[in-house]
Amino acid sequence: MSKKKGLMKLPYEYDDLTPHISKQVLEWHHDVHHQGYVNGWNSAEERLEEQRDQDDYSSTGSILKDFTHNHSGTVLHNLFWKNMSPNGGGRPEGALMDKIEEDFGSYENWKKEFKAAASAAGGWALLVYIPAEDELHNVVVDKHDNHAVWGAHPVLAVDVWEHSYYHDYGPERGEFVDNFFEVVDWEHPQEKFEDLSQRFE
């Protein structure tokens, strides 16, 4: 039997990211949207267990689609919250910065490509590390799981679903992404990348 999943607590207060992300958006985004994905994950797990108990697999396909959608949404939101802080901004340092410069030519190249990915995404723009190739890549992910790359580990995530920015910025998604960079807490992506690169040496 699977354990019931809970909603991750934000690592800061709801008004700590203002004026870049408003208190109202954080409350809605975390307490309503993110909670919905956690609930959907738990529901999918429960329905999978029920079908096994009842030996009825007629709904397996739709249940598994709900599982991957809601599981991925939960994982990416957990990363998104950890990627930000009231003391964010600036640029990455250390091994992550070195790898960005190696794989993209410069930090400026990476940032332009990442922002372009965010403008094209129907869900998320991610910076991922692919251990098999020892490479960083930007990835456009629609919804939470479409176009995800097998074997890739997200290091940095920005949510560009409309619920993440429309209340604050209206249709100006690019302005939201610019403000996201004002609150990026590079310490978390740096630690995540260093852990991944050492684990898969």
C-alpha positions as MATLAB code, in Angstrom:
seq = 'MSKKKGLMKLPYEYDDLTPHISKQVLEWHHDVHHQGYVNGWNSAEERLEEQRDQDDYSSTGSILKDFTHNHSGTVLHNLFWKNMSPNGGGRPEGALMDKIEEDFGSYENWKKEFKAAASAAGGWALLVYIPAEDELHNVVVDKHDNHAVWGAHPVLAVDVWEHSYYHDYGPERGEFVDNFFEVVDWEHPQEKFEDLSQRFE';
ca = [
       0.000    0.000    0.000;
       1.408    3.396   -0.976;
       1.855    6.128    1.630;
      -0.360    9.202    1.357;
       1.559   12.158   -0.078;
       1.437   15.577    1.579;
       1.837   19.117    0.292;
       5.337   20.518    0.637;
       5.555   23.533    2.949;
       6.902   26.662    1.297;
      10.462   27.502    2.455;
       9.440   31.161    2.913;
       6.353   33.212    3.766;
       3.666   33.956    1.184;
       4.642   37.627    0.908;
       8.426   37.105    0.834;
       8.735   37.146   -2.969;
       6.903   40.436   -3.496;
       6.950   42.488   -5.673;
       8.144   39.816   -8.132;
       5.462   37.277   -7.191;
       2.536   38.488   -5.123;
       1.253   36.960   -1.908;
      -2.080   36.262   -3.604;
      -0.470   34.306   -6.441;
       1.656   32.246   -4.048;
      -1.389   31.399   -1.940;
      -3.457   30.339   -4.945;
      -0.571   28.584   -6.672;
       0.647   26.641   -3.652;
      -2.539   26.058   -1.652;
      -4.905   25.401   -4.561;
      -3.014   24.322   -7.695;
      -0.139   22.441   -6.083;
      -2.482   20.858   -3.545;
      -4.628   19.723   -6.474;
      -1.709   17.815   -7.992;
      -0.913   16.182   -4.648;
      -4.569   15.183   -4.305;
      -4.585   13.852   -7.866;
      -1.462   11.780   -7.186;
      -3.008   10.284   -4.033;
      -6.260    9.582   -5.870;
      -4.459    7.819   -8.703;
      -2.522    5.641   -6.239;
      -5.751    4.721   -4.438;
      -7.511    3.817   -7.688;
      -4.566    1.692   -8.809;
      -4.749   -0.252   -5.546;
      -8.526   -0.648   -5.899;
      -8.254   -2.115   -9.397;
      -5.673   -4.636   -8.183;
      -7.932   -5.648   -5.295;
     -10.941   -5.947   -7.617;
      -8.992   -7.538  -10.477;
     -10.551   -4.954  -12.813;
      -8.074   -3.214  -15.109;
     -10.572   -1.576  -17.455;
      -9.558    1.956  -16.381;
      -5.806    1.401  -16.085;
      -4.820    3.667  -18.986;
      -6.666    6.739  -17.713;
      -5.537    6.156  -14.124;
      -1.875    5.900  -15.149;
      -2.179    9.108  -17.173;
      -3.556   10.816  -14.064;
      -0.679    9.377  -12.045;
       2.081   10.636  -14.347;
       0.441   14.071  -14.752;
      -0.083   14.658  -11.047;
       3.148   13.030   -9.872;
       5.161   15.132  -12.318;
       3.238   18.260  -11.346;
       4.033   17.650   -7.687;
       7.730   16.993   -8.287;
       8.174   20.062  -10.511;
       6.324   22.347   -8.098;
       8.496   21.115   -5.222;
      11.555   22.066   -7.269;
      10.075   25.406   -8.351;
       9.484   26.515   -4.749;
      12.998   25.463   -3.712;
      14.497   27.324   -6.683;
      13.345   30.676   -5.264;
      14.004   32.759   -2.169;
      13.615   36.365   -1.016;
      17.417   36.652   -1.209;
      17.634   35.334   -4.772;
      18.927   36.865   -7.953;
      22.386   37.127   -9.441;
      24.124   34.293  -11.248;
      25.115   30.732  -10.441;
      28.595   30.023   -9.162;
      31.015   27.137   -8.920;
      30.588   23.882  -10.809;
      27.148   24.784  -12.174;
      28.376   28.025  -13.696;
      31.405   26.240  -15.170;
      29.151   23.596  -16.721;
      26.718   26.184  -18.100;
      29.610   27.991  -19.781;
      31.001   24.703  -21.114;
      27.696   23.427  -22.539;
      26.116   26.701  -23.719;
      29.180   28.818  -24.490;
      28.285   31.456  -21.896;
      25.791   32.222  -19.166;
      24.194   34.808  -21.474;
      23.639   32.153  -24.166;
      22.059   29.816  -21.641;
      19.764   32.512  -20.230;
      18.552   33.620  -23.675;
      17.780   30.010  -24.612;
      16.068   29.344  -21.284;
      13.879   32.426  -21.650;
      12.992   31.349  -25.196;
      12.054   27.919  -23.837;
       9.839   29.583  -21.228;
       8.072   31.596  -23.924;
       7.371   28.429  -25.957;
       6.398   26.076  -23.138;
       2.865   24.992  -22.380;
       3.799   24.266  -18.793;
       7.442   24.413  -17.759;
      10.914   25.473  -18.849;
      13.581   23.318  -17.220;
      17.335   23.223  -17.025;
      18.140   19.524  -16.777;
      21.283   17.478  -16.278;
      21.625   14.296  -18.363;
      24.190   12.038  -16.647;
      24.525    9.609  -19.578;
      25.940   12.435  -21.731;
      27.271   14.558  -18.844;
      25.420   17.516  -20.359;
      23.096   20.291  -19.283;
      20.131   21.016  -21.555;
      17.170   23.355  -21.553;
      13.881   21.520  -22.025;
      10.368   22.661  -22.929;
       7.782   20.568  -21.078;
       4.085   20.886  -21.896;
       1.638   20.303  -19.054;
       3.860   18.442  -16.552;
       5.141   15.468  -18.477;
       4.887   15.970  -22.254;
       8.320   16.203  -23.943;
      10.165   15.218  -20.774;
      13.561   13.616  -21.449;
      14.251   10.122  -20.147;
      17.260    9.998  -17.831;
      17.306   13.770  -17.330;
      17.226   15.335  -13.876;
      15.692   18.824  -13.486;
      18.010   21.325  -11.817;
      16.071   24.575  -12.347;
      12.347   24.938  -13.057;
      10.067   27.834  -13.925;
       6.321   27.289  -14.048;
       4.758   29.167  -16.967;
       1.198   27.903  -16.650;
      -1.049   30.962  -16.595;
      -1.941   30.433  -12.937;
       1.673   31.222  -12.027;
       1.718   34.736  -13.458;
      -1.537   35.996  -14.985;
      -2.839   37.698  -11.835;
       0.404   39.698  -11.506;
       1.440   40.214  -15.127;
      -1.581   39.556  -17.326;
      -0.468   38.140  -20.697;
       3.141   39.397  -20.227;
       4.752   36.022  -19.602;
       8.199   37.346  -20.516;
       7.965   39.973  -17.771;
       7.137   37.235  -15.269;
      10.172   35.197  -16.375;
      12.406   38.275  -16.019;
      11.114   38.692  -12.480;
      11.623   34.995  -11.761;
      15.333   35.594  -12.288;
      15.199   38.250   -9.570;
      14.239   35.600   -7.004;
      16.148   32.527   -8.257;
      18.026   31.031   -5.323;
      21.039   29.661   -7.182;
      22.289   27.846   -4.109;
      19.676   25.127   -4.551;
      20.332   24.378   -8.290;
      24.078   24.480   -7.588;
      23.785   21.914   -4.802;
      21.459   19.736   -6.881;
      23.804   19.773   -9.888;
      26.881   19.026   -7.778;
      25.102   16.118   -6.088;
      23.969   14.680   -9.430;
      27.340   15.084  -11.157;
      29.136   13.353   -8.265;
      26.549   10.592   -7.925;
      26.774    9.651  -11.617;
      30.546    9.922  -12.031;
];
